[in-house]
mmCIF file of C-alpha atoms in Angstrom:
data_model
loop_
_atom_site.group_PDB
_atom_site.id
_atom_site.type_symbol
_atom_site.label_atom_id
_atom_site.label_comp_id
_atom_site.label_asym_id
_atom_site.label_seq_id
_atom_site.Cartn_x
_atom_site.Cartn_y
_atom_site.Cartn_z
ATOM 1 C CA UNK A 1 0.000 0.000 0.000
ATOM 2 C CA UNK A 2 1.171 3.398 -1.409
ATOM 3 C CA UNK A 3 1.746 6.009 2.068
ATOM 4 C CA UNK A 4 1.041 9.207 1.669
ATOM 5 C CA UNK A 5 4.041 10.186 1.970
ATOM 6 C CA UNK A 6 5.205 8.253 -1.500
ATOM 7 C CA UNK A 7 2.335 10.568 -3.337
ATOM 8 C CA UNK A 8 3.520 13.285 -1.975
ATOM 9 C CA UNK A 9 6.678 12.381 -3.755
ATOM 10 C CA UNK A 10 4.890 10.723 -6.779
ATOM 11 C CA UNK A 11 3.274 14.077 -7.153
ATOM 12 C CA UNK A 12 6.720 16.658 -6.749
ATOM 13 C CA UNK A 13 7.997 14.563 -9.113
ATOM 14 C CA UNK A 14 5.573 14.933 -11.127
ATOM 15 C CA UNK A 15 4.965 19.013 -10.992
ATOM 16 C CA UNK A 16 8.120 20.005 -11.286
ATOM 17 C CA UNK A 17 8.407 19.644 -14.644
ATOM 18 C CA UNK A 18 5.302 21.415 -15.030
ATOM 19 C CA UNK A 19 6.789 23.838 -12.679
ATOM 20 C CA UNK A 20 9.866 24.835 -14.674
ATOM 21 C CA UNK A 21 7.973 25.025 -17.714
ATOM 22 C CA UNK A 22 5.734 27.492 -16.242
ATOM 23 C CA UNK A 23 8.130 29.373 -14.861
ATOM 24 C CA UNK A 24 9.691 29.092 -17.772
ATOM 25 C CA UNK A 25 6.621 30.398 -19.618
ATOM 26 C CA UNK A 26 6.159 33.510 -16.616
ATOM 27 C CA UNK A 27 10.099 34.484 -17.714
ATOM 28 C CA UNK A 28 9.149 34.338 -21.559
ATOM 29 C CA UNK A 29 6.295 36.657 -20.576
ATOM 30 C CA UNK A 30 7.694 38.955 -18.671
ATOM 31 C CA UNK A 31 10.518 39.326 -21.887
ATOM 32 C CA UNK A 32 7.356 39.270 -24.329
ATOM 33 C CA UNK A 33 5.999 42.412 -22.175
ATOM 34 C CA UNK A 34 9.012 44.252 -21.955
ATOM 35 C CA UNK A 35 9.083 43.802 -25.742
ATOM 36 C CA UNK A 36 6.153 45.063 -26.469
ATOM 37 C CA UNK A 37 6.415 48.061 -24.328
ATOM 38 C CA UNK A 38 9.897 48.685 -26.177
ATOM 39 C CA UNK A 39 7.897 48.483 -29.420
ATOM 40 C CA UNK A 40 4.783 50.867 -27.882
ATOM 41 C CA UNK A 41 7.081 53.245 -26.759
ATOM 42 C CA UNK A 42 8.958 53.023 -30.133
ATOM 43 C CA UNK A 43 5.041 53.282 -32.055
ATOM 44 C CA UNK A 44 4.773 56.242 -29.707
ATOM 45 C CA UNK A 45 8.159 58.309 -30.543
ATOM 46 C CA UNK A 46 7.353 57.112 -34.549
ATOM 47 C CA UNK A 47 3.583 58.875 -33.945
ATOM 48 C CA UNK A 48 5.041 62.065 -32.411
ATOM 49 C CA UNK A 49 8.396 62.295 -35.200
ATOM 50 C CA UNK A 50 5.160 61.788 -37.993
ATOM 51 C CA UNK A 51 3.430 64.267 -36.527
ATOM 52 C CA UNK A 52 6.129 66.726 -36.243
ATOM 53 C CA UNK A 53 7.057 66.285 -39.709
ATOM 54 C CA UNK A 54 3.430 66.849 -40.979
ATOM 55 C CA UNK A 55 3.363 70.025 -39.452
ATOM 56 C CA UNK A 56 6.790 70.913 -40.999
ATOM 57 C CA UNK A 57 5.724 69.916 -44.560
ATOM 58 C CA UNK A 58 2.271 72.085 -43.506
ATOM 59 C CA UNK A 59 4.635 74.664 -42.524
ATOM 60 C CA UNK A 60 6.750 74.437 -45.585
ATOM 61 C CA UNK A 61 3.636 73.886 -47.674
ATOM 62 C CA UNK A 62 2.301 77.343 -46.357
ATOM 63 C CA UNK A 63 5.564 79.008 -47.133
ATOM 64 C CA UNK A 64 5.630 77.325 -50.980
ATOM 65 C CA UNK A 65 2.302 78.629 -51.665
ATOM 66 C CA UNK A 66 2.990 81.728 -50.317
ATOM 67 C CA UNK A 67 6.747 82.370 -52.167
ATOM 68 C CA UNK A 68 4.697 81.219 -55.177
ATOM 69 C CA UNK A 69 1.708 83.810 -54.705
ATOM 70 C CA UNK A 70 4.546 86.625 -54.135
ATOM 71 C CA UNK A 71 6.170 85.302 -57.121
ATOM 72 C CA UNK A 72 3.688 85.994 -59.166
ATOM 73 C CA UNK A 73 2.509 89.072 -57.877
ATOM 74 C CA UNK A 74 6.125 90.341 -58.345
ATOM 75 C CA UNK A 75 5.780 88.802 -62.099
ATOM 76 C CA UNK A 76 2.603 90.634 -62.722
ATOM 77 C CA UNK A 77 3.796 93.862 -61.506
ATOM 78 C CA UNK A 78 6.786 93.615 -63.750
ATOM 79 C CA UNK A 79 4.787 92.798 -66.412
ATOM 80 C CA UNK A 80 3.054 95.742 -65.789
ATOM 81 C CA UNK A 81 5.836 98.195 -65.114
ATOM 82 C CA UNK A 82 7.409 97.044 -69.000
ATOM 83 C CA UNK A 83 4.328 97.264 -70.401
ATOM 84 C CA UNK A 84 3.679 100.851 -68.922
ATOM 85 C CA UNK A 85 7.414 101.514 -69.958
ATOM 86 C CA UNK A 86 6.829 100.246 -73.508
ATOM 87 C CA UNK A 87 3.292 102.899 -73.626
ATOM 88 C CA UNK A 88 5.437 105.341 -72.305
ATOM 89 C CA UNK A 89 8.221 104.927 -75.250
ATOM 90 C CA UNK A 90 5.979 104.700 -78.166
ATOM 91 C CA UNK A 91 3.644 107.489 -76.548
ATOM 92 C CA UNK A 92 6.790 109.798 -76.774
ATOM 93 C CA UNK A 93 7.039 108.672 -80.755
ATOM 94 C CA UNK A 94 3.670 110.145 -81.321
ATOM 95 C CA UNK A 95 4.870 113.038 -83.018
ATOM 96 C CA UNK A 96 6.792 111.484 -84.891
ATOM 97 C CA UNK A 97 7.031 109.596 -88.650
ATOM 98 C CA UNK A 98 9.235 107.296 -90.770
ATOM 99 C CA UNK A 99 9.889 107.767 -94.013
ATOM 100 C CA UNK A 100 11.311 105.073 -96.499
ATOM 101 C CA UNK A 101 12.748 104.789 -99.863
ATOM 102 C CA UNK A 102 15.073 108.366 -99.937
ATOM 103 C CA UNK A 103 18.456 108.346 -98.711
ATOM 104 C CA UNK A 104 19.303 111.854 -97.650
ATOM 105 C CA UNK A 105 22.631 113.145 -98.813
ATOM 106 C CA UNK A 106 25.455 116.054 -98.229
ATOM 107 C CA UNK A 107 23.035 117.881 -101.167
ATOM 108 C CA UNK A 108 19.876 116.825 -99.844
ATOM 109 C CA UNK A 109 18.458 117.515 -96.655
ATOM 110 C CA UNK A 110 15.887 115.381 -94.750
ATOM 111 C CA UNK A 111 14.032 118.960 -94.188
ATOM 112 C CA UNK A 112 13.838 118.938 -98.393
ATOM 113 C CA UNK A 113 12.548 115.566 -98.526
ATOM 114 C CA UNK A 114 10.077 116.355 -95.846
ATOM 115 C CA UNK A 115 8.440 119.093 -97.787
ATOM 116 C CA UNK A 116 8.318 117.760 -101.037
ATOM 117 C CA UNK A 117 6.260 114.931 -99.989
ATOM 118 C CA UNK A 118 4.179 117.634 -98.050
ATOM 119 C CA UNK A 119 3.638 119.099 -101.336
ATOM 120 C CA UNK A 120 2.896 115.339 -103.028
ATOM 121 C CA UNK A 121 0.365 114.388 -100.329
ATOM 122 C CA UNK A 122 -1.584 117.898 -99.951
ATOM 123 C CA UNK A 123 0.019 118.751 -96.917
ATOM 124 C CA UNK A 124 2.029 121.693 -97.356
ATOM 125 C CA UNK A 125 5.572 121.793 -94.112
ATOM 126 C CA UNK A 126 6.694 124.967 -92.760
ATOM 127 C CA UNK A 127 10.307 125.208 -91.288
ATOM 128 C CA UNK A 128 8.214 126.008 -88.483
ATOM 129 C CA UNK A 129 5.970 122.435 -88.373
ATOM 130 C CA UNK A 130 9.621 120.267 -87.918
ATOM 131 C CA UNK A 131 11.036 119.650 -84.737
ATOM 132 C CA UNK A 132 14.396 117.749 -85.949
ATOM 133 C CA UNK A 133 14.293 115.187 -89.320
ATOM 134 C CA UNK A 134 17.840 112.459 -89.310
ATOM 135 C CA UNK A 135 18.820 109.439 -91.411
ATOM 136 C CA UNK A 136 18.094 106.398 -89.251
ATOM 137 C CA UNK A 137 21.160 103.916 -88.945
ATOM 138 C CA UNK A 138 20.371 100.568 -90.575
ATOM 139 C CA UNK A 139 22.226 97.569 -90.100
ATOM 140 C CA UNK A 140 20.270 95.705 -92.619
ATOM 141 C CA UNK A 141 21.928 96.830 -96.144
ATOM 142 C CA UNK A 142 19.554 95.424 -98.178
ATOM 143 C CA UNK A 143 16.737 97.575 -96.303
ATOM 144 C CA UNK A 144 15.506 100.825 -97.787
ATOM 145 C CA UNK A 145 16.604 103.703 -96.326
ATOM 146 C CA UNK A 146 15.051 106.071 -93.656
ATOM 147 C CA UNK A 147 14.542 108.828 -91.739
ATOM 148 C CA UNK A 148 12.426 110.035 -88.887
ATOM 149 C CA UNK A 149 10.344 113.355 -88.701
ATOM 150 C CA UNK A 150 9.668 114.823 -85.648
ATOM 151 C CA UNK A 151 6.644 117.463 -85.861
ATOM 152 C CA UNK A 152 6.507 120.422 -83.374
ATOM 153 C CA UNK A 153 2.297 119.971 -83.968
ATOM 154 C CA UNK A 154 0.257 116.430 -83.467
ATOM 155 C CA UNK A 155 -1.738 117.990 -85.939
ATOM 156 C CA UNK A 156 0.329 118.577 -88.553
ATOM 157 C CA UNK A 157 1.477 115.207 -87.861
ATOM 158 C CA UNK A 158 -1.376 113.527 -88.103
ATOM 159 C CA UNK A 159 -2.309 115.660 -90.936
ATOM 160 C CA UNK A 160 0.982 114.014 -93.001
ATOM 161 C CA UNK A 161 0.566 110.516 -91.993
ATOM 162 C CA UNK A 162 -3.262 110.107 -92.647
ATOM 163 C CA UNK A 163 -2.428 111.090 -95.892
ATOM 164 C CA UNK A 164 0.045 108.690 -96.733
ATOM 165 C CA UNK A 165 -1.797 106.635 -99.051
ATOM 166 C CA UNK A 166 -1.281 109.666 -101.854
ATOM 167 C CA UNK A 167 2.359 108.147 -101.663
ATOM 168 C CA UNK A 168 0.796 105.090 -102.924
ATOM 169 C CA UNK A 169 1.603 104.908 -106.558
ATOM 170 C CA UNK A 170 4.713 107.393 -106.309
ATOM 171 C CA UNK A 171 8.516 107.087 -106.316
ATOM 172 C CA UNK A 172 11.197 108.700 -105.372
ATOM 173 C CA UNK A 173 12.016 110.086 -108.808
ATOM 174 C CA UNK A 174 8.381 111.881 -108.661
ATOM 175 C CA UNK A 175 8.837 114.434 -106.161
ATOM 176 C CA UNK A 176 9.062 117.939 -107.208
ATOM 177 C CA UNK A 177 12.623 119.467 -106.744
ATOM 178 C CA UNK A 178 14.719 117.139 -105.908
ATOM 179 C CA UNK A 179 15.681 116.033 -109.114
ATOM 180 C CA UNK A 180 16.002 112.391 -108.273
ATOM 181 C CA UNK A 181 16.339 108.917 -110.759
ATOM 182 C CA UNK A 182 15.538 106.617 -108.110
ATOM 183 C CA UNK A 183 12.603 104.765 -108.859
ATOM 184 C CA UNK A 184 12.544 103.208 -105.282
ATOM 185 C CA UNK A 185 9.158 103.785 -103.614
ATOM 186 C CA UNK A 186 8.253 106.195 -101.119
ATOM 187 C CA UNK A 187 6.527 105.100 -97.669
ATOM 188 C CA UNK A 188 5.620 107.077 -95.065
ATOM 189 C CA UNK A 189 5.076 104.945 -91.579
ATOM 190 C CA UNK A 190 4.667 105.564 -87.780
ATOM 191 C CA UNK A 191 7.673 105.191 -85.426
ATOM 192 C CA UNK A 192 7.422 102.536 -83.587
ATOM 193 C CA UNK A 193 9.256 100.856 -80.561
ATOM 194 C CA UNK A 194 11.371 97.862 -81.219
ATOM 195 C CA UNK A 195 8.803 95.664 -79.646
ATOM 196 C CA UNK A 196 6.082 97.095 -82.044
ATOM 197 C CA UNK A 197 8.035 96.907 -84.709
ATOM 198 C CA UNK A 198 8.759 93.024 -84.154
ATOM 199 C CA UNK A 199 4.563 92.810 -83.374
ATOM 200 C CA UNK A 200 4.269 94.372 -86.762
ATOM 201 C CA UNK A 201 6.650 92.143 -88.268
ATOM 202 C CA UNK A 202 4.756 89.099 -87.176
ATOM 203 C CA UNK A 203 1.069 90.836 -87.532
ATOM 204 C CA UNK A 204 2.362 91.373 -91.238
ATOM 205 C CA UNK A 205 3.855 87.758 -91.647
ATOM 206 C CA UNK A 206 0.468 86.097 -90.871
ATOM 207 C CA UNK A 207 -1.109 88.161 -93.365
ATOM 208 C CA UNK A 208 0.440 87.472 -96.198
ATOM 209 C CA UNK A 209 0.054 84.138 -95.124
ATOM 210 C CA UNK A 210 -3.895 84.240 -95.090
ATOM 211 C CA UNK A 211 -3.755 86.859 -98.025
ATOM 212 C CA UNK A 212 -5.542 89.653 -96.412
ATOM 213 C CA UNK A 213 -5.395 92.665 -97.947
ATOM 214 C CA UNK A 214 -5.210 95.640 -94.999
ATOM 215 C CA UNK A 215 -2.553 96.376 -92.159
ATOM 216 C CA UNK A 216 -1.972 99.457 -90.705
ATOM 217 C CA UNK A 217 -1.037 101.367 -87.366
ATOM 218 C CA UNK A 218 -2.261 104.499 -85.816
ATOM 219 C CA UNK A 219 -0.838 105.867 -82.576
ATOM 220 C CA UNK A 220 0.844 103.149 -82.191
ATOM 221 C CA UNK A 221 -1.590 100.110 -82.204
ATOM 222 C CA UNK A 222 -1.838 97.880 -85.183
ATOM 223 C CA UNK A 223 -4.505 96.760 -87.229
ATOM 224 C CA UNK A 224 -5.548 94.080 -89.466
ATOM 225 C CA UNK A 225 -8.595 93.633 -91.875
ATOM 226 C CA UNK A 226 -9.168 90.718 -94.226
ATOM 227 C CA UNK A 227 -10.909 93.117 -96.802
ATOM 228 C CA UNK A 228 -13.750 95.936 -96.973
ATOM 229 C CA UNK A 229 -16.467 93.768 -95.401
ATOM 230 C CA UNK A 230 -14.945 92.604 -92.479
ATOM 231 C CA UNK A 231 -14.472 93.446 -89.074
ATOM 232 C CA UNK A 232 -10.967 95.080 -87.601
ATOM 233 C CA UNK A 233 -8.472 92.911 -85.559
ATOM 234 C CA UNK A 234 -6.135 95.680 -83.086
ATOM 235 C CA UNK A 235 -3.404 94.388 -81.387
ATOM 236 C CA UNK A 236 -0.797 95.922 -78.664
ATOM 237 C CA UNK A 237 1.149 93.390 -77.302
ATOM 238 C CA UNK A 238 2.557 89.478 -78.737
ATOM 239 C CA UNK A 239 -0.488 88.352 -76.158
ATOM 240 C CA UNK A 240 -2.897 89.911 -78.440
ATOM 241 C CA UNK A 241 -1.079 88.032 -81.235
ATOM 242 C CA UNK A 242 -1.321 84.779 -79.911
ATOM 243 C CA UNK A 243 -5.027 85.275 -78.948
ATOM 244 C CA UNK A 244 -5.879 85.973 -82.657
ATOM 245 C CA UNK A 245 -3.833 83.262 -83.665
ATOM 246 C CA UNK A 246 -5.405 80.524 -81.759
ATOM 247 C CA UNK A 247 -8.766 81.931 -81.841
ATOM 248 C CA UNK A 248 -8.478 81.928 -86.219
ATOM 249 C CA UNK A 249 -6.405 78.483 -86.082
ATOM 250 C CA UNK A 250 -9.793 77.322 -83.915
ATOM 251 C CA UNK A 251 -11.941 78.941 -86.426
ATOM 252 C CA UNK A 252 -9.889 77.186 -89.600
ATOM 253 C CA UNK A 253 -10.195 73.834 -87.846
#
């Protein structure tokens, strides 16, 4: 007969394994648990470094948008100031012509040019009506040569240049006194800034391309007509330009 004190024994022997491996188990646990607080605290430090860096790119996102809205502000107003700058230059030009197609010389004066094509257009030039008349230096040799007229009225000014188109089947060799051979003709245009010039240049390129018949400027602005029964296209600046363009490339298509 078993004695008590044999399962007592019987029964340590038995436990202890059971025993270790729980105690085993509680060591494991406590490990697991510091682990996980290691990786909590880690999840916690990760959630506060995100955080911090989405306010930063907020931040930074703030300051981008702004730099960029004070960019263009800045971009605007110089836009502005050189197109006020560019009214400004060809609104000083207003009394002023071109003329093409006579080369003045040692024996002729651009004053004597001036008046006889006053006298060939119906608009007779006093000494009095000319502010100061020069050659105009050309780099282009194959261009015809120039001068500018600067009137002391707008309204002899305007006077001469409206009546331009009397030029229209003339040359040189048909003004009165000065006994020129040239058969060059004789044009009388606005002066314009270099930036209306190159507008012009590019106004008058697209139509000869679409074979319109009418350009002309006044005061500065250029104008465009297809023929007598159409409207009037103005333009002032290359945005103009590219408006018209896109808006008659629509229209073709």
């Amino acid at each position: 007969m078993v004695t008590v004190k044999e399962m007592k024994d019987l029964f340590k022997k038995e436990l202890t394994p059971i025993n270790n491996t729980l105690q085993q188990l509680s060591s494991n646990f406590d490990g697991l648990k510091d682990s996980v607080k290691f990786l909590s605290d880690k999840y916690d430090d990760l959630l506060r470094e995100l955080h911090s860096m989405n306010e930063k790119h907020d931040l930074q996102s703030k300051n981008l948008k702004k730099a960029r809205e004070e960019l263009n502000e800045a971009k605007q107003r110089a836009a502005e100031a050189k197109q006020q700058v560019e009214e400004l230059a060809q609104y000083i030009r207003r009394d002023c012509v071109e003329i093409a197609g006579i080369q003045p010389t040692r024996d002729l004066s651009c004053e004597a040019i001036v008046n006889s094509i006053g006298e060939t257009i119906g608009v007779p030039i006093t000494a009095d009506d000319i502010s100061i008349a020069h050659p105009i230096p050309s780099y282009n040799q194959s261009a015809a040569p120039k001068l500018i007229v600067k009137f002391t009225r707008r309204q002899v000014r305007n006077k001469f240049y409206q009546a331009r188109k009397k030029l229209a089947s003339k040359k040189a060799k048909d003004l009165p006194r000065l006994d020129l051979e040239s058969d060059a003709r004789v044009y009388i245009s606005e002066s314009l800034t270099p930036y209306k010039k190159n507008l012009f240049g590019q106004v008058n390129k697209l139509k000869k391309r679409l074979k319109w018949k009418y350009i002309w400027t006044y005061n500065g602005r250029i104008y465009l007509k297809q023929d007598e029964n159409n409207v009037v296209h103005t333009f002032d600046t290359l945005e103009d330009f590219d408006k018209f363009q896109s808006r008659n490339h629509s229209t073709n298509n």
